[in-house]
PDB file of C-alpha atoms in Angstrom:
ATOM      1  CA  UNK A   1      35.447 -44.079-121.793  1.00  0.00           C
ATOM      2  CA  UNK A   2      32.852 -45.915-119.553  1.00  0.00           C
ATOM      3  CA  UNK A   3      35.462 -45.772-117.067  1.00  0.00           C
ATOM      4  CA  UNK A   4      36.138 -41.908-117.091  1.00  0.00           C
ATOM      5  CA  UNK A   5      32.165 -41.404-117.494  1.00  0.00           C
ATOM      6  CA  UNK A   6      31.540 -43.558-114.304  1.00  0.00           C
ATOM      7  CA  UNK A   7      34.610 -41.771-112.355  1.00  0.00           C
ATOM      8  CA  UNK A   8      33.024 -38.429-112.899  1.00  0.00           C
ATOM      9  CA  UNK A   9      29.628 -39.728-111.741  1.00  0.00           C
ATOM     10  CA  UNK A  10      31.232 -40.637-108.731  1.00  0.00           C
ATOM     11  CA  UNK A  11      32.969 -37.294-108.105  1.00  0.00           C
ATOM     12  CA  UNK A  12      30.159 -35.478-108.835  1.00  0.00           C
ATOM     13  CA  UNK A  13      28.096 -37.715-106.160  1.00  0.00           C
ATOM     14  CA  UNK A  14      30.947 -37.263-103.602  1.00  0.00           C
ATOM     15  CA  UNK A  15      30.660 -33.480-104.012  1.00  0.00           C
ATOM     16  CA  UNK A  16      27.133 -33.373-103.813  1.00  0.00           C
ATOM     17  CA  UNK A  17      26.967 -35.159-100.221  1.00  0.00           C
ATOM     18  CA  UNK A  18      29.942 -33.184 -99.089  1.00  0.00           C
ATOM     19  CA  UNK A  19      27.754 -30.423 -99.520  1.00  0.00           C
ATOM     20  CA  UNK A  20      24.584 -31.142 -98.398  1.00  0.00           C
ATOM     21  CA  UNK A  21      26.522 -32.990 -95.051  1.00  0.00           C
ATOM     22  CA  UNK A  22      27.635 -29.286 -94.502  1.00  0.00           C
ATOM     23  CA  UNK A  23      24.727 -27.645 -95.023  1.00  0.00           C
ATOM     24  CA  UNK A  24      22.634 -29.527 -93.286  1.00  0.00           C
ATOM     25  CA  UNK A  25      22.438 -27.958 -89.295  1.00  0.00           C
ATOM     26  CA  UNK A  26      22.459 -30.521 -86.435  1.00  0.00           C
ATOM     27  CA  UNK A  27      19.347 -30.944 -84.738  1.00  0.00           C
ATOM     28  CA  UNK A  28      18.524 -28.539 -81.533  1.00  0.00           C
ATOM     29  CA  UNK A  29      19.660 -30.217 -78.223  1.00  0.00           C
ATOM     30  CA  UNK A  30      16.592 -30.230 -75.169  1.00  0.00           C
ATOM     31  CA  UNK A  31      18.060 -29.001 -72.330  1.00  0.00           C
ATOM     32  CA  UNK A  32      16.989 -28.939 -68.931  1.00  0.00           C
ATOM     33  CA  UNK A  33      13.972 -31.185 -69.481  1.00  0.00           C
ATOM     34  CA  UNK A  34      12.779 -34.593 -68.092  1.00  0.00           C
ATOM     35  CA  UNK A  35      10.642 -37.173 -70.028  1.00  0.00           C
ATOM     36  CA  UNK A  36       9.080 -40.263 -69.891  1.00  0.00           C
ATOM     37  CA  UNK A  37       9.772 -42.604 -72.182  1.00  0.00           C
ATOM     38  CA  UNK A  38       7.283 -44.806 -73.804  1.00  0.00           C
ATOM     39  CA  UNK A  39       6.825 -48.442 -72.852  1.00  0.00           C
ATOM     40  CA  UNK A  40       6.271 -51.391 -74.980  1.00  0.00           C
ATOM     41  CA  UNK A  41       5.673 -55.034 -74.696  1.00  0.00           C
ATOM     42  CA  UNK A  42       9.243 -55.912 -75.177  1.00  0.00           C
ATOM     43  CA  UNK A  43      10.184 -53.904 -71.887  1.00  0.00           C
ATOM     44  CA  UNK A  44       8.054 -56.175 -70.045  1.00  0.00           C
ATOM     45  CA  UNK A  45       9.687 -58.311 -67.636  1.00  0.00           C
ATOM     46  CA  UNK A  46       9.381 -62.144 -66.925  1.00  0.00           C
ATOM     47  CA  UNK A  47       5.670 -63.370 -66.164  1.00  0.00           C
ATOM     48  CA  UNK A  48       4.425 -60.416 -68.576  1.00  0.00           C
ATOM     49  CA  UNK A  49       5.090 -57.618 -65.594  1.00  0.00           C
ATOM     50  CA  UNK A  50       6.546 -54.415 -66.578  1.00  0.00           C
ATOM     51  CA  UNK A  51       9.636 -53.267 -65.551  1.00  0.00           C
ATOM     52  CA  UNK A  52      10.004 -50.025 -63.978  1.00  0.00           C
ATOM     53  CA  UNK A  53      12.003 -47.769 -66.322  1.00  0.00           C
ATOM     54  CA  UNK A  54      13.362 -44.343 -64.915  1.00  0.00           C
ATOM     55  CA  UNK A  55      13.098 -41.095 -66.700  1.00  0.00           C
ATOM     56  CA  UNK A  56      15.527 -39.625 -69.062  1.00  0.00           C
ATOM     57  CA  UNK A  57      16.468 -36.341 -67.450  1.00  0.00           C
ATOM     58  CA  UNK A  58      18.617 -33.718 -69.458  1.00  0.00           C
ATOM     59  CA  UNK A  59      20.633 -31.285 -67.315  1.00  0.00           C
ATOM     60  CA  UNK A  60      23.248 -28.284 -67.884  1.00  0.00           C
ATOM     61  CA  UNK A  61      25.907 -27.279 -65.600  1.00  0.00           C
ATOM     62  CA  UNK A  62      27.494 -23.508 -66.001  1.00  0.00           C
ATOM     63  CA  UNK A  63      31.196 -24.457 -64.762  1.00  0.00           C
ATOM     64  CA  UNK A  64      31.702 -20.510 -64.904  1.00  0.00           C
ATOM     65  CA  UNK A  65      28.630 -20.263 -62.356  1.00  0.00           C
ATOM     66  CA  UNK A  66      29.520 -20.118 -58.609  1.00  0.00           C
ATOM     67  CA  UNK A  67      28.600 -22.854 -56.291  1.00  0.00           C
ATOM     68  CA  UNK A  68      27.567 -26.483 -56.816  1.00  0.00           C
ATOM     69  CA  UNK A  69      24.501 -27.429 -59.294  1.00  0.00           C
ATOM     70  CA  UNK A  70      22.815 -30.479 -57.836  1.00  0.00           C
ATOM     71  CA  UNK A  71      21.268 -33.429 -59.653  1.00  0.00           C
ATOM     72  CA  UNK A  72      18.444 -35.328 -58.181  1.00  0.00           C
ATOM     73  CA  UNK A  73      17.790 -38.618 -59.582  1.00  0.00           C
ATOM     74  CA  UNK A  74      16.313 -41.983 -58.222  1.00  0.00           C
ATOM     75  CA  UNK A  75      17.649 -45.406 -59.395  1.00  0.00           C
ATOM     76  CA  UNK A  76      17.290 -46.541 -63.036  1.00  0.00           C
ATOM     77  CA  UNK A  77      17.372 -42.797 -64.689  1.00  0.00           C
ATOM     78  CA  UNK A  78      18.990 -41.945 -67.683  1.00  0.00           C
ATOM     79  CA  UNK A  79      21.492 -38.666 -67.260  1.00  0.00           C
ATOM     80  CA  UNK A  80      22.402 -36.642 -70.359  1.00  0.00           C
ATOM     81  CA  UNK A  81      24.824 -34.119 -68.430  1.00  0.00           C
ATOM     82  CA  UNK A  82      26.191 -30.992 -70.510  1.00  0.00           C
ATOM     83  CA  UNK A  83      28.679 -29.333 -68.759  1.00  0.00           C
ATOM     84  CA  UNK A  84      29.918 -26.050 -70.595  1.00  0.00           C
ATOM     85  CA  UNK A  85      32.843 -23.719 -69.286  1.00  0.00           C
ATOM     86  CA  UNK A  86      34.649 -20.464 -70.276  1.00  0.00           C
ATOM     87  CA  UNK A  87      37.549 -21.977 -70.205  1.00  0.00           C
ATOM     88  CA  UNK A  88      39.504 -25.266 -71.330  1.00  0.00           C
ATOM     89  CA  UNK A  89      39.592 -27.666 -68.823  1.00  0.00           C
ATOM     90  CA  UNK A  90      38.601 -31.465 -68.208  1.00  0.00           C
ATOM     91  CA  UNK A  91      35.052 -32.663 -66.023  1.00  0.00           C
ATOM     92  CA  UNK A  92      35.641 -35.505 -64.189  1.00  0.00           C
ATOM     93  CA  UNK A  93      32.788 -38.204 -62.418  1.00  0.00           C
ATOM     94  CA  UNK A  94      35.646 -40.182 -60.649  1.00  0.00           C
ATOM     95  CA  UNK A  95      33.138 -42.350 -58.893  1.00  0.00           C
ATOM     96  CA  UNK A  96      31.563 -42.934 -62.582  1.00  0.00           C
ATOM     97  CA  UNK A  97      34.919 -43.038 -64.032  1.00  0.00           C
ATOM     98  CA  UNK A  98      34.238 -40.616 -66.364  1.00  0.00           C
ATOM     99  CA  UNK A  99      36.317 -38.037 -68.147  1.00  0.00           C
ATOM    100  CA  UNK A 100      35.673 -35.428 -70.982  1.00  0.00           C
ATOM    101  CA  UNK A 101      37.589 -32.272 -71.973  1.00  0.00           C
ATOM    102  CA  UNK A 102      35.669 -29.075 -72.021  1.00  0.00           C
ATOM    103  CA  UNK A 103      36.054 -25.819 -73.883  1.00  0.00           C
ATOM    104  CA  UNK A 104      34.231 -22.386 -74.727  1.00  0.00           C
ATOM    105  CA  UNK A 105      33.383 -23.901 -78.094  1.00  0.00           C
ATOM    106  CA  UNK A 106      32.352 -27.662 -76.990  1.00  0.00           C
ATOM    107  CA  UNK A 107      31.047 -28.804 -73.611  1.00  0.00           C
ATOM    108  CA  UNK A 108      31.558 -32.129 -72.044  1.00  0.00           C
ATOM    109  CA  UNK A 109      28.529 -34.552 -72.693  1.00  0.00           C
ATOM    110  CA  UNK A 110      27.920 -37.424 -70.822  1.00  0.00           C
ATOM    111  CA  UNK A 111      25.299 -40.096 -70.951  1.00  0.00           C
ATOM    112  CA  UNK A 112      25.061 -42.720 -68.154  1.00  0.00           C
ATOM    113  CA  UNK A 113      22.712 -44.921 -66.184  1.00  0.00           C
ATOM    114  CA  UNK A 114      21.890 -44.234 -62.574  1.00  0.00           C
ATOM    115  CA  UNK A 115      22.639 -47.635 -61.513  1.00  0.00           C
ATOM    116  CA  UNK A 116      24.078 -47.395 -57.386  1.00  0.00           C
ATOM    117  CA  UNK A 117      22.580 -44.905 -55.278  1.00  0.00           C
ATOM    118  CA  UNK A 118      24.803 -42.454 -53.533  1.00  0.00           C
ATOM    119  CA  UNK A 119      26.468 -39.212 -54.528  1.00  0.00           C
ATOM    120  CA  UNK A 120      28.723 -38.284 -57.109  1.00  0.00           C
ATOM    121  CA  UNK A 121      30.992 -35.175 -58.001  1.00  0.00           C
ATOM    122  CA  UNK A 122      31.445 -33.691 -60.768  1.00  0.00           C
ATOM    123  CA  UNK A 123      35.018 -31.633 -61.264  1.00  0.00           C
ATOM    124  CA  UNK A 124      37.276 -29.738 -62.937  1.00  0.00           C
ATOM    125  CA  UNK A 125      40.517 -31.110 -62.890  1.00  0.00           C
ATOM    126  CA  UNK A 126      42.924 -28.245 -63.607  1.00  0.00           C
ATOM    127  CA  UNK A 127      40.190 -25.808 -61.697  1.00  0.00           C
ATOM    128  CA  UNK A 128      40.244 -28.104 -58.990  1.00  0.00           C
ATOM    129  CA  UNK A 129      36.977 -27.489 -58.322  1.00  0.00           C
ATOM    130  CA  UNK A 130      33.324 -29.209 -57.957  1.00  0.00           C
ATOM    131  CA  UNK A 131      30.702 -28.105 -60.092  1.00  0.00           C
ATOM    132  CA  UNK A 132      28.104 -29.901 -59.697  1.00  0.00           C
ATOM    133  CA  UNK A 133      26.810 -33.190 -57.511  1.00  0.00           C
ATOM    134  CA  UNK A 134      24.429 -36.196 -58.708  1.00  0.00           C
ATOM    135  CA  UNK A 135      22.428 -37.765 -56.114  1.00  0.00           C
ATOM    136  CA  UNK A 136      20.575 -41.183 -56.970  1.00  0.00           C
ATOM    137  CA  UNK A 137      18.183 -41.949 -54.331  1.00  0.00           C
ATOM    138  CA  UNK A 138      16.180 -45.118 -54.652  1.00  0.00           C
ATOM    139  CA  UNK A 139      12.477 -45.808 -55.999  1.00  0.00           C
TER     140      UNK A 139
END
């Protein structure tokens, strides 16, 4: 009898948690924003000096648009890149070894740290075209 009650209680909790998970909407994403994170004592380098941290840069590329979107970063910046497309394809940043699927319902997302100066192309593989160019400069 106790085992039956425990089983019923577990099933009710499972159903309740499933319903709660489906009803809670994901947090809205911020796009096209740049912010500088707070610095704490844990981020200090040797000798008590503060390391220079980069900005967090969020950008969105619309692959359906004509032309090449330019993204400018500095060494140490954190890039959160979203690529949207009206057709299914794959998005590649070959110099960084990054690849992601994209379709009208699911954009491709990349989160990377600018560690090397240079230019990095963002390409659609099936369409065989460059949709973005990331330029990383020294500070």
